[in-house]
Coordinates of C-alpha atoms and ligand atoms in Angstrom, one line a residue:
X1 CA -10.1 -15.3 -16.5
X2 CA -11.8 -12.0 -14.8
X3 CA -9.9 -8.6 -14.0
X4 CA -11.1 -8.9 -10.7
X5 CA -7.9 -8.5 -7.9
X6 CA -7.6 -9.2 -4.4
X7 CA -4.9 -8.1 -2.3
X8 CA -3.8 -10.4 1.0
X9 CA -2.6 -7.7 3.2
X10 CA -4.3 -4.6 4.2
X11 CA -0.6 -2.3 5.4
X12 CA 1.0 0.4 4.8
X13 CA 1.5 -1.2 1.1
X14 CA -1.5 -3.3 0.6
X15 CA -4.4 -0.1 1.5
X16 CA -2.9 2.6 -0.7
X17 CA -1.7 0.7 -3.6
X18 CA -5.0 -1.1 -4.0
X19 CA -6.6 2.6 -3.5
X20 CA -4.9 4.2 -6.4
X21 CA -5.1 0.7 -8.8
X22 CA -9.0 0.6 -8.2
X23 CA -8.8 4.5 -8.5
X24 CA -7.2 4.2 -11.9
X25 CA -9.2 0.8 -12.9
X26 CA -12.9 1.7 -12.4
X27 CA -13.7 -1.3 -14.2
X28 CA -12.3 -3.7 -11.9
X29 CA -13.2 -4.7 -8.0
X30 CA -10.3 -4.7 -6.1
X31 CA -10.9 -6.4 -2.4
X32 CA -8.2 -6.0 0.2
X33 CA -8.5 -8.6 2.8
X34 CA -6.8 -9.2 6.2
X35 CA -6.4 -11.8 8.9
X36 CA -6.1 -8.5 11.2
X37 CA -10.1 -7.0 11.7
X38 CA -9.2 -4.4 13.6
X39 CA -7.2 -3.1 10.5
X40 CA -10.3 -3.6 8.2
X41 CA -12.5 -2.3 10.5
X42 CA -10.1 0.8 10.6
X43 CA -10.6 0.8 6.4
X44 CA -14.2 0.4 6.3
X45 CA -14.6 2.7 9.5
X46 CA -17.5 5.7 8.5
X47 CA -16.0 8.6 9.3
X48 CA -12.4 7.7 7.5
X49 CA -10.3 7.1 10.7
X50 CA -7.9 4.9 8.3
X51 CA -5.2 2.8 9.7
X52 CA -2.2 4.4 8.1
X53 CA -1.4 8.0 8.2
X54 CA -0.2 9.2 4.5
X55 CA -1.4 12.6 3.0
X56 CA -3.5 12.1 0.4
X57 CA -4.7 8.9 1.4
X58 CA -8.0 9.5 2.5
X59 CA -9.5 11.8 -0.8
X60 CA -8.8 8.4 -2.9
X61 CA -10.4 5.9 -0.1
X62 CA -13.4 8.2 -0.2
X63 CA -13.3 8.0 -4.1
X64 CA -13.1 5.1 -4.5
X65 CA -14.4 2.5 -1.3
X66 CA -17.4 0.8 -1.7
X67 CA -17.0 1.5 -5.5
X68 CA -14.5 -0.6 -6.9
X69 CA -12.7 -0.7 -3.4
X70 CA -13.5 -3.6 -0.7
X71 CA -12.1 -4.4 2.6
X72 CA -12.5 -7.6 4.0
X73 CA -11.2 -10.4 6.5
X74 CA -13.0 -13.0 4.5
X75 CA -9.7 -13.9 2.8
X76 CA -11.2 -17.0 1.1
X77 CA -14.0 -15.7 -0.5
X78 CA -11.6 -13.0 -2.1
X79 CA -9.1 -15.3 -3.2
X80 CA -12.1 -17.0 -4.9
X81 CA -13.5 -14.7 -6.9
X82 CA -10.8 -12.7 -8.2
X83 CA -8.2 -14.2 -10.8
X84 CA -5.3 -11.9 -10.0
X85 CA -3.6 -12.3 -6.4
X86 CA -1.3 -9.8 -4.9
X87 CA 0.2 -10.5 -1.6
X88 CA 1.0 -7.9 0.6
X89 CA 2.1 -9.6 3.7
X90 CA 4.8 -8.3 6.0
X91 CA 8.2 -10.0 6.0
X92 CA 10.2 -9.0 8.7
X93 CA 13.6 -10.0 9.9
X94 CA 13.6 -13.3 11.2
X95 CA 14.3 -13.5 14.9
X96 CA 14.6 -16.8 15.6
X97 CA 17.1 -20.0 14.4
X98 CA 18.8 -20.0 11.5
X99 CA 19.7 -16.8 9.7
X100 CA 18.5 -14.9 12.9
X101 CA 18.5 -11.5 13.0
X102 CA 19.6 -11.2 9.2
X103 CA 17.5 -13.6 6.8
X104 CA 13.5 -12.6 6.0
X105 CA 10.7 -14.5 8.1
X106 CA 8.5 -16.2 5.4
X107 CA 6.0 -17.8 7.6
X108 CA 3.3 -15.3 6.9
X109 CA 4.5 -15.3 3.0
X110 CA 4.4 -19.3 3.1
X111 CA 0.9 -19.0 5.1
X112 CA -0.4 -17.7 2.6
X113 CA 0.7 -19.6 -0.2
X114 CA -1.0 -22.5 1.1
X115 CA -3.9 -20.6 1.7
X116 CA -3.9 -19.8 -2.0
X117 CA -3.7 -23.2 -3.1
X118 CA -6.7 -24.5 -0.6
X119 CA -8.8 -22.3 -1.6
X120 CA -8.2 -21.7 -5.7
X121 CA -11.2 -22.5 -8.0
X122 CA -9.4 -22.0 -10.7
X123 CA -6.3 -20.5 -12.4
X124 CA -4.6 -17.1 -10.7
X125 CA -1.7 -15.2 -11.4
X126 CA 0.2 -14.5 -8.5
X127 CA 1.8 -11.3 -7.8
X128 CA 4.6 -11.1 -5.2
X129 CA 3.8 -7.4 -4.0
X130 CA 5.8 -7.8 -0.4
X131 CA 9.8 -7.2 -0.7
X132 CA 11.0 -10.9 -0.6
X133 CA 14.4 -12.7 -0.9
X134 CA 15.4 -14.0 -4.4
X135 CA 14.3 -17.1 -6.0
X136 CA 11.0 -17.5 -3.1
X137 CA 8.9 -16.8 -5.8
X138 CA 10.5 -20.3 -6.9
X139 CA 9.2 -21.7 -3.4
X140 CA 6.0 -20.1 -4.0
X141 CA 5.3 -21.6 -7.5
X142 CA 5.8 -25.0 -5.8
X143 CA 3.9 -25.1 -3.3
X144 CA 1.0 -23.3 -5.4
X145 CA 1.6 -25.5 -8.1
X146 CA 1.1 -29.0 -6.1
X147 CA -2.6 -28.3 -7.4
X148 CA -3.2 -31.0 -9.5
X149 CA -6.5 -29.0 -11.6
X150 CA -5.1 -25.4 -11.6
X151 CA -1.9 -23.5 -13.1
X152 CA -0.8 -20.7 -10.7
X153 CA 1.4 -18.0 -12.6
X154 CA 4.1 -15.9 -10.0
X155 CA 5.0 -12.6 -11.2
X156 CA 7.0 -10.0 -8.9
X157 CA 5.9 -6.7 -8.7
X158 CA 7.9 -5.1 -6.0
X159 CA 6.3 -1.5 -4.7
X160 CA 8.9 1.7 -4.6
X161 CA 7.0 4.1 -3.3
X162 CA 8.2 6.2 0.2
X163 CA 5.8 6.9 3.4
X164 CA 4.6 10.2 3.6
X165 CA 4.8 10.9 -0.4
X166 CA 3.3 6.8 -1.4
X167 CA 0.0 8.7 -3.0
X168 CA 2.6 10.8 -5.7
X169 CA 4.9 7.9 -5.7
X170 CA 2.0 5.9 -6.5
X171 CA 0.3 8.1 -9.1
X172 CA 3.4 9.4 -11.0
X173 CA 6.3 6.4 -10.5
X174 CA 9.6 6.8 -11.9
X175 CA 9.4 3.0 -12.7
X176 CA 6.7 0.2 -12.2
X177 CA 8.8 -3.1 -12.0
X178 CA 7.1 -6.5 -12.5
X179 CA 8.9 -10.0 -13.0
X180 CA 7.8 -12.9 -14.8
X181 CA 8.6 -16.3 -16.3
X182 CA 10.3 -16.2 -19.8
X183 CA 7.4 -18.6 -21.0
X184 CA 4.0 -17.5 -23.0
X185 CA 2.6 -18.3 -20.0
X186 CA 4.8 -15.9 -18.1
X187 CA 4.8 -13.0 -20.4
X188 CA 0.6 -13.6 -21.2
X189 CA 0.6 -12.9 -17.0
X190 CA 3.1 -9.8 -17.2
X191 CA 1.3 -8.4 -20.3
X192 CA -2.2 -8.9 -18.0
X193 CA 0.3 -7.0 -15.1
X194 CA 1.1 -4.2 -17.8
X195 CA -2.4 -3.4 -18.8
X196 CA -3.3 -2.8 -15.0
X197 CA -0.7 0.0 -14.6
X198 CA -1.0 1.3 -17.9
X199 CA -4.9 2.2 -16.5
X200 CA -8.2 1.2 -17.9
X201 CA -7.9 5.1 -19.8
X202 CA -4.6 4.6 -20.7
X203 CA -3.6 7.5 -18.4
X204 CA -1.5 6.6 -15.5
X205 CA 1.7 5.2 -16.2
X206 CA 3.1 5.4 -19.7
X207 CA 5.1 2.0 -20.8
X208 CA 7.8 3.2 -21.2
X209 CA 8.3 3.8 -17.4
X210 CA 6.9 -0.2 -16.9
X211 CA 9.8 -2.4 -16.8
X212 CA 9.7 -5.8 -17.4
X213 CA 12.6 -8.2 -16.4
X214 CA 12.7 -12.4 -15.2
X215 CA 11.7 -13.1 -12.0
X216 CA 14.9 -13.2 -10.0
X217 CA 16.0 -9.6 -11.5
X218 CA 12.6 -8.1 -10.1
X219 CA 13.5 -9.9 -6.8
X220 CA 16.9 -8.7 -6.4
X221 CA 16.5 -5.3 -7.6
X222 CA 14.0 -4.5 -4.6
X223 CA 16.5 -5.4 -2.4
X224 CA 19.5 -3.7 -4.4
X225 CA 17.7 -0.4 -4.7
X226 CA 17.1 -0.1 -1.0
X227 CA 20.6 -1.0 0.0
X228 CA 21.5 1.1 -2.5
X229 CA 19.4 4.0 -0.7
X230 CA 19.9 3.0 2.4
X231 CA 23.8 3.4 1.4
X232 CA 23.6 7.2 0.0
X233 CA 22.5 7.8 3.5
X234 CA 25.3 6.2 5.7
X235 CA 27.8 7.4 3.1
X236 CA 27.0 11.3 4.0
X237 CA 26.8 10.5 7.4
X238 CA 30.2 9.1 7.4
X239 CA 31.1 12.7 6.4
X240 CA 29.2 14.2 8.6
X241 CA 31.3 13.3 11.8
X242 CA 34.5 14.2 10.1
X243 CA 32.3 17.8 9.1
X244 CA 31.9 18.3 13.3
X245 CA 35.2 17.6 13.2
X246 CA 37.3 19.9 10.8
X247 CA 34.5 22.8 10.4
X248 CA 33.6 21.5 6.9
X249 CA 29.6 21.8 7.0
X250 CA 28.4 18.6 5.6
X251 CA 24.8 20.4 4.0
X252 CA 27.3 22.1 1.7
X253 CA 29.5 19.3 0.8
X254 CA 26.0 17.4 0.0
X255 CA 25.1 20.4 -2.3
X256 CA 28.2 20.4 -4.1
X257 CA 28.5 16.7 -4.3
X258 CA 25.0 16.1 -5.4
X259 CA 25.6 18.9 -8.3
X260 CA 27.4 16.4 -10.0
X261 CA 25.0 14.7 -12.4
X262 CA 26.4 11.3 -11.8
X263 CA 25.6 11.4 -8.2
X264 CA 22.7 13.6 -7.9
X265 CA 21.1 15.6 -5.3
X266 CA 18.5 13.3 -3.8
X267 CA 19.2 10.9 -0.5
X268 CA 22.4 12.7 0.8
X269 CA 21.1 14.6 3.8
X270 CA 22.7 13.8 6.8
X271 CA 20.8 13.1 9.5
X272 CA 19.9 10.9 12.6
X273 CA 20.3 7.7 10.2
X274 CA 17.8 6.1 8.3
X275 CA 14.2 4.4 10.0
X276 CA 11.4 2.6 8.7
X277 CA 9.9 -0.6 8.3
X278 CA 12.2 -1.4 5.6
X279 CA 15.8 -0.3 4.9
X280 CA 17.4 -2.1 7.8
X281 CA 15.4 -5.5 7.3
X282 CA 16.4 -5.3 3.3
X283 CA 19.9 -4.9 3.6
X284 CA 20.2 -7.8 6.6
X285 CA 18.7 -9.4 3.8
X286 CA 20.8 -8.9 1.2
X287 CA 24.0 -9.5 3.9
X288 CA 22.3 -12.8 4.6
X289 CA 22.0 -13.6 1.1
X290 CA 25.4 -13.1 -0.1
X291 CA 26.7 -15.0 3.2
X292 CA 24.7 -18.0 1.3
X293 CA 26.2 -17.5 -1.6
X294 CA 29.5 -17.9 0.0
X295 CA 30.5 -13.6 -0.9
X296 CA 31.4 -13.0 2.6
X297 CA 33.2 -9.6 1.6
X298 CA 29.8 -8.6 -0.4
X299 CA 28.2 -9.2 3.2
X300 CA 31.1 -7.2 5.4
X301 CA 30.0 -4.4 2.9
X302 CA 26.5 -4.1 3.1
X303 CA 26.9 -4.7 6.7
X304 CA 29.0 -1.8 7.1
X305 CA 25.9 0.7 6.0
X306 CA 23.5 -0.7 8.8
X307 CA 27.2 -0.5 11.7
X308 CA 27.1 3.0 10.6
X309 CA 23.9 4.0 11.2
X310 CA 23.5 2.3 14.4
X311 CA 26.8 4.5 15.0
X312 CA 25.2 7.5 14.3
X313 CA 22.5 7.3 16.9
X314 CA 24.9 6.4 19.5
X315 CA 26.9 9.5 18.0
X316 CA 23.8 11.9 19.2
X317 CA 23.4 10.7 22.6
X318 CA 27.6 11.3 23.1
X319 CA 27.6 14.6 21.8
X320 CA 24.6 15.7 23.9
X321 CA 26.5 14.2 26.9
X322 CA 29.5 15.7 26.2
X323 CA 27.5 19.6 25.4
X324 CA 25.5 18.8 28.8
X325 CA 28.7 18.6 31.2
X326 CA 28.6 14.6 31.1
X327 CA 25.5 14.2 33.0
X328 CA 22.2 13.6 31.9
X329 CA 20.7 12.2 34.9
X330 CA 17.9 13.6 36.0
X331 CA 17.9 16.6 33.4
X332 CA 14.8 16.9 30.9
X333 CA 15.0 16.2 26.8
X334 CA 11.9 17.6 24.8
X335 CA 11.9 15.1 22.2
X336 CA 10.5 17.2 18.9
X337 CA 9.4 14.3 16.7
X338 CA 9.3 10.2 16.6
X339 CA 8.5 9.3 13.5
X340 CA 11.0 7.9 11.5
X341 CA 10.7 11.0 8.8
X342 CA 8.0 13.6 8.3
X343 CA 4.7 13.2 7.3
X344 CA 4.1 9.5 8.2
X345 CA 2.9 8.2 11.5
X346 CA 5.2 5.4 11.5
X347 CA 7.6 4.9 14.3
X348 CA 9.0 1.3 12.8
X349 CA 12.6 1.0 13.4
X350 CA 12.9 5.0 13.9
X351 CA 16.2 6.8 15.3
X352 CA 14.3 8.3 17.2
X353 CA 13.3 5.1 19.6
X354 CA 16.9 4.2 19.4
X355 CA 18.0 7.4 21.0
X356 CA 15.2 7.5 23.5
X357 CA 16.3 3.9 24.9
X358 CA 19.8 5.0 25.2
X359 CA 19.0 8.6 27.1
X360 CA 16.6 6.2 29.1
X361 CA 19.8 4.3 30.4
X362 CA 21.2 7.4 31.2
X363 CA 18.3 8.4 33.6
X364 CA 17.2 11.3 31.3
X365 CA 13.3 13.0 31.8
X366 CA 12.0 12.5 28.4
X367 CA 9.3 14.4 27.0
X368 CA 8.2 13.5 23.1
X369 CA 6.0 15.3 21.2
X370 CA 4.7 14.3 17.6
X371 CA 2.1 15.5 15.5
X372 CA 1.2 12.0 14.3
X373 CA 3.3 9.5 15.9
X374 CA 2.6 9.8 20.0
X375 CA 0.1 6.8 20.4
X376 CA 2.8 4.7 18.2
X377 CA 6.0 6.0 20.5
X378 CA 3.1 5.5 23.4
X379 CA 3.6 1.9 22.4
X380 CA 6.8 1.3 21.5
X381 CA 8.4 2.5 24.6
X382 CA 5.8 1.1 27.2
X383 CA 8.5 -0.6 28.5
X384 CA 10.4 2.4 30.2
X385 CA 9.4 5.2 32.8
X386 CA 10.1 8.7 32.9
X387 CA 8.9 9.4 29.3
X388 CA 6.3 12.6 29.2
X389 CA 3.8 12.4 25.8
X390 CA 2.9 15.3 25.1
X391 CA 0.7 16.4 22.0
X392 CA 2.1 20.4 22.3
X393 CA 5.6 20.9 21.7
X394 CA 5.1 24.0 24.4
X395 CA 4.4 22.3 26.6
X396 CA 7.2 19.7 26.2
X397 CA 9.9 22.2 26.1
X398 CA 8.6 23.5 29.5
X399 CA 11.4 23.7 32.2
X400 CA 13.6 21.3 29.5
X401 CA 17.1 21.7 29.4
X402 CA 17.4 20.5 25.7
X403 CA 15.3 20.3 23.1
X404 CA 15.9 17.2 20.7
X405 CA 14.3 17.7 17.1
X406 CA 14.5 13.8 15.5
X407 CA 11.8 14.3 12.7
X408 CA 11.7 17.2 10.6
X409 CA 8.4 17.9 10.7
X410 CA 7.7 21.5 8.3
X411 CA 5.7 22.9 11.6
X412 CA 8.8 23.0 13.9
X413 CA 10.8 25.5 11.8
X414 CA 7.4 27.7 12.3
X415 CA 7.3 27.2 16.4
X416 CA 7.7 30.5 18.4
X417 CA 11.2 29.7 19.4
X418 CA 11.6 33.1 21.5
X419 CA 8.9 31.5 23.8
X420 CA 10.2 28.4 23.7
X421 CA 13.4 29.7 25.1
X422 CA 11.8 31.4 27.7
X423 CA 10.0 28.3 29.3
X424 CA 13.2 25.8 29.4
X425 CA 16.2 25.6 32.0
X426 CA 19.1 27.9 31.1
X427 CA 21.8 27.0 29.6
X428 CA 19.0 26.0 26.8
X429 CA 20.3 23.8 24.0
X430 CA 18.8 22.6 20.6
X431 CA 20.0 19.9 19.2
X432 CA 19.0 19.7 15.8
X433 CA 19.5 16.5 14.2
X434 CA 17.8 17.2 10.7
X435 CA 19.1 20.5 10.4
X436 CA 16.1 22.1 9.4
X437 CA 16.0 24.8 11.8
X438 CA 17.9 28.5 11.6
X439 CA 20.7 27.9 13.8
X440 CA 22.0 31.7 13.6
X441 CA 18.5 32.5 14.6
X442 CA 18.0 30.4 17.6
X443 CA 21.5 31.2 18.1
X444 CA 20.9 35.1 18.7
X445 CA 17.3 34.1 20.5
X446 CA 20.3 32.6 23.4
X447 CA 20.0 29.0 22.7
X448 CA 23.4 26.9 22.1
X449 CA 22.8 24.5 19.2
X450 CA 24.0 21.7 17.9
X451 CA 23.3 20.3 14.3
X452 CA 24.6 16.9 12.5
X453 CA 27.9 17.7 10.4
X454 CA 28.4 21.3 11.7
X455 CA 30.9 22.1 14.0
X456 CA 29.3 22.5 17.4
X457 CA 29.4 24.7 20.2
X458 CA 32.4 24.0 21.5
X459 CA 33.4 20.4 22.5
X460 CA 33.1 17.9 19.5
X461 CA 33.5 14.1 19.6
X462 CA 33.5 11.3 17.4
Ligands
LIG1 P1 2.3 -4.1 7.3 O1 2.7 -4.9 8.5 O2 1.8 -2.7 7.4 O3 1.1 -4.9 6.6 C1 1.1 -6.3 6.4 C2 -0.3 -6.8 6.6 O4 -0.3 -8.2 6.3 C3 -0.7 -6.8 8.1 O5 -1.9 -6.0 8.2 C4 -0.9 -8.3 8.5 O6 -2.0 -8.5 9.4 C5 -1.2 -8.9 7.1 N1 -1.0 -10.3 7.1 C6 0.1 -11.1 7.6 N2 -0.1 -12.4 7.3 C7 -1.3 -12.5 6.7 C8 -2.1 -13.6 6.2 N3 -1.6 -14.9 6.3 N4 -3.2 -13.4 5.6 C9 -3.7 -12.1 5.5 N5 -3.1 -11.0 6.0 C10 -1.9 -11.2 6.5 O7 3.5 -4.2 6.3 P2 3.8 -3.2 5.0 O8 4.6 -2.1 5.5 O9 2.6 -3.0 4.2 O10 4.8 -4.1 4.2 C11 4.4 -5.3 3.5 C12 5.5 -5.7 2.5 O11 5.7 -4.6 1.6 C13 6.9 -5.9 3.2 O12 7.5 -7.0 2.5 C14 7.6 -4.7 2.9 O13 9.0 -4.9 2.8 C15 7.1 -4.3 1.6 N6 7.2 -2.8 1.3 C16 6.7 -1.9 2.2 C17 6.8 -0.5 1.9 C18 6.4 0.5 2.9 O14 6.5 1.7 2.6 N7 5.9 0.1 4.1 C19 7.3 -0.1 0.7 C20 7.7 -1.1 -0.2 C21 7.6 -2.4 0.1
LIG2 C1 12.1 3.6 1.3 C2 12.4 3.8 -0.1 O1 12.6 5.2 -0.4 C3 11.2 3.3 -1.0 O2 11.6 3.4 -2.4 C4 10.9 1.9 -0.7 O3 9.8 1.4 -1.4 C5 10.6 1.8 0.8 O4 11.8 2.2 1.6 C6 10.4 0.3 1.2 O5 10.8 -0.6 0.6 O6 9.7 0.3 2.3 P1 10.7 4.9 3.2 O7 11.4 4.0 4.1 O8 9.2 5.0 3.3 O9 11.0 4.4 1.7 O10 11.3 6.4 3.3 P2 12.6 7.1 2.8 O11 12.2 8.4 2.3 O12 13.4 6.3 1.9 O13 13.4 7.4 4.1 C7 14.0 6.3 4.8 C8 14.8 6.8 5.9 O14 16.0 7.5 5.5 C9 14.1 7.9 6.8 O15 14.4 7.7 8.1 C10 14.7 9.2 6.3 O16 14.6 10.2 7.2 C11 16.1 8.8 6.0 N1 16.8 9.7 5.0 C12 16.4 9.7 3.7 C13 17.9 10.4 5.4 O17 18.3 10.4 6.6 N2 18.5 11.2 4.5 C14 18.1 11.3 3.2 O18 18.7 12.0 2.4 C15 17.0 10.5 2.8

């Protein structure tokens, strides 16, 4: 068997995991292959115009490309030459028949499997790298494993790491997670898994942060950690509603909440309600799992956490109706940010597209501005008019009668807000869904604000 690896799936998963393993594993060639050439083109493009926005991206790809680091769409080749197998494909919800809307579509998953098998020369561990319901790596053994000469191994090695901080996350992991078969078989492929993360120095992660469990644990436990996330998030801003309320301030309930060691600081800021690609899609798939199982009120739970965050979007848009005298026809928003949080270009599943599709309905002007997400919310909105792009944020606060900050981007905090003021429609409101700016500031500069989980200027609703 050689140490060589290929990766089937060149995302926002596949591109910088396989940077920092061929980064850490000079020794090895690592080939990331797509069925998408645009992407790879993107990858292998001269002057590093990757596909993916994610700081600290590009200083490894430069490191380490044409190195130890391929890109490639000739998937077959790749699957050919290299003994170890991760699969990286995207698993979305499935829209269609049954389990619609909730259960994960494993066509592209299944796709590939087959792929696998036609093309093997000879054994392969295979490494479930995408998040995936539990027990398909059962599914995937047997349809691998119809190869009458070969033995394919399945290991899951779920990724944890966040957009905008998957370089860190990457290099310095609070846990590496990878599932195998309680056979020799199984734990010769998990050892051969091990050795990979430990680094060919024996400096990147040390073993006691690589956890090793069976198969089904690793499968589950993606899916349980982001629910479990994804959960710390709706829970604050359940209290953040009842903060507008009462005049309880629900960034000093989180402090004092998280100070408790138990609970812990991290993942209780209130907010415009969780994006990206995959907290929604995770839990659906957890709710559509227990449904199998026949543990409806597990479901009902896990459902609540998606209800209330599509609540909380549909909270914004009634508060800014209700601060802008229960009209928003024809008035202009400045929408300050689309990604779904800072420092990532990635609009999938953002708040922020939510909330422009409702002020659409309500006739608003919109004009979004995003350091690294306007081709994306370009894209994603195509479908309705009235929607300004603007690159400036100056220039999208011109003549607006509200500015809407979705993302917290750290530049907007630094923005002249004095001239910002003077360029928009009087009576000027910011509403501040991430509250990262200084209210009392903006407040003396004339504006009225409005910020999730503090009471508001005046009228409050539900
Ligand atoms: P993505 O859409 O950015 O990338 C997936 C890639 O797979 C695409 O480029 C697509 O063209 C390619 N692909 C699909 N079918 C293929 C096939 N048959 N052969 C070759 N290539 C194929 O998705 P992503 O964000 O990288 O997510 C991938 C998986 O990783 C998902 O299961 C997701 O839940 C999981 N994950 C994502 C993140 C994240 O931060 N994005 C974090 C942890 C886990
Ligand atoms: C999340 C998890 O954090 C990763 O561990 C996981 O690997 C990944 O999903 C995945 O499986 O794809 P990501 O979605 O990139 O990572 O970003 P997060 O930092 O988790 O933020 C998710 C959303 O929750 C963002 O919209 C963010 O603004 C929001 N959020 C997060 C809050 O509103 N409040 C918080 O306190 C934390």
């Amino acid at each position: 068997m050689n140490k060589d690896i290929v990766c089937i799936g060149a995302g926002y998963i596949g591109g910088p995991t396989m940077a920092v393993i061929a980064k850490m594993n000079p020794g090895r060639k690592v080939t990331v292959v797509d069925i998408n050439a645009e992407r790879i083109a993107a990858w292998n493009s001269p002057d590093y115009r990757l596909p993916i926005y994610e700081p600290g991206l590009e200083a490894v790809v430069r490191e380490v490309r044409d190195r130890n680091l391929f890109f490639s769409t000739d998937i077959e080749s790749a699957v050919k030459t290299s003994d170890i197998i991760f699969v990286g494909v995207n698993t979305p919800t499935k829209m269609f028949g049954r389990g619609a809307g909730r259960a994960s579509d494993l066509q592209y998953w299944e796709a590939t499997a087959r792929n696998i098998a036609r093309w093997a020369n000879g054994d392969k561990i295979v490494v479930e790298k995408s998040t995936l319901p539990v027990r398909t790596a059962a599914a995937m053994s047997a349809i691998l494993n119809t190869h009458e000469q070969y033995h394919f191994e399945v290991l899951s090695n779920p990724e944890f790491l966040a957009e905008g901080t998957a370089i860190n996350d990457l290099f310095r992991p609070d846990r590496v997670l990878i599932g195998g078969a309680e056979t020799p078989e199984g734990q010769s492929a998990v050892a051969e898994i091990c050795e990979l993360y430990a680094g060919e120095n024996g400096d990147w992660v040390p073993r006691e942060k690589i956890l090793t469990t069976n198969v089904w644990s690793a499968e589950l436990t993606k899916l349980a950690a982001n629910a479990f996330l994804a959960q710390r998030v709706s829970s604050i801003n359940a209290i953040a509603g009842l903060c507008e309320a009462t005049g309880a301030d629900v960034d000093e309930v989180a402090r004092v909440i998280g100070a408790d060691r138990r609970i812990g600081p991290k993942f209780l800021k209130a907010g415009p309600g969780f994006g990206g690609s995959c907290f929604k899609k995770d839990v659906l798939n957890l709710v559509y799992l227990c449904e199998s199982f026949g543990l409806h009120t597990a479901a009902e739970y896990w459902m609540g956490v998606i209800r209330m965050n599509d609540h909380q979007q549909e909270r914004i848009v009634s508060r800014l109706f209700a601060e802008m005298f229960n009209t928003l026809a024809n008035k202009k928003i400045a929408m300050f940010g689309f990604a779904f949080k800072a420092d990532t270009g990635d609009t999938r599943e953002t708040p922020a597209g939510y909330v422009a599709r409702l002020l659409a309905e309500e006739h608003v002007r919109l004009a979004i501005t995003d350091p690294a997400a306007l081709e994306n919310a370009r894209r994603d909105l195509k479908d309705i008019g009235n929607v300004d792009y603007e690159a400036d944020p100056y220039e999208a606060a011109r003549e607006a009668d509200a500015v809407l900050l979705m993302t917290d981007w750290a530049q907007y905090p630094q923005l002249d807000w004095r001239r910002i003021y003077a360029s928009m429609r009087k009576p000027a409101l910011v509403f501040d869904t991430r509250n990262c700016l200084d209210a009392s500031a903006l407040r003396e500069l004339g504006f009225k604000v409005l910020n999730i989980g503090k009471a508001g200027e005046g009228v409050k609703s539900r």
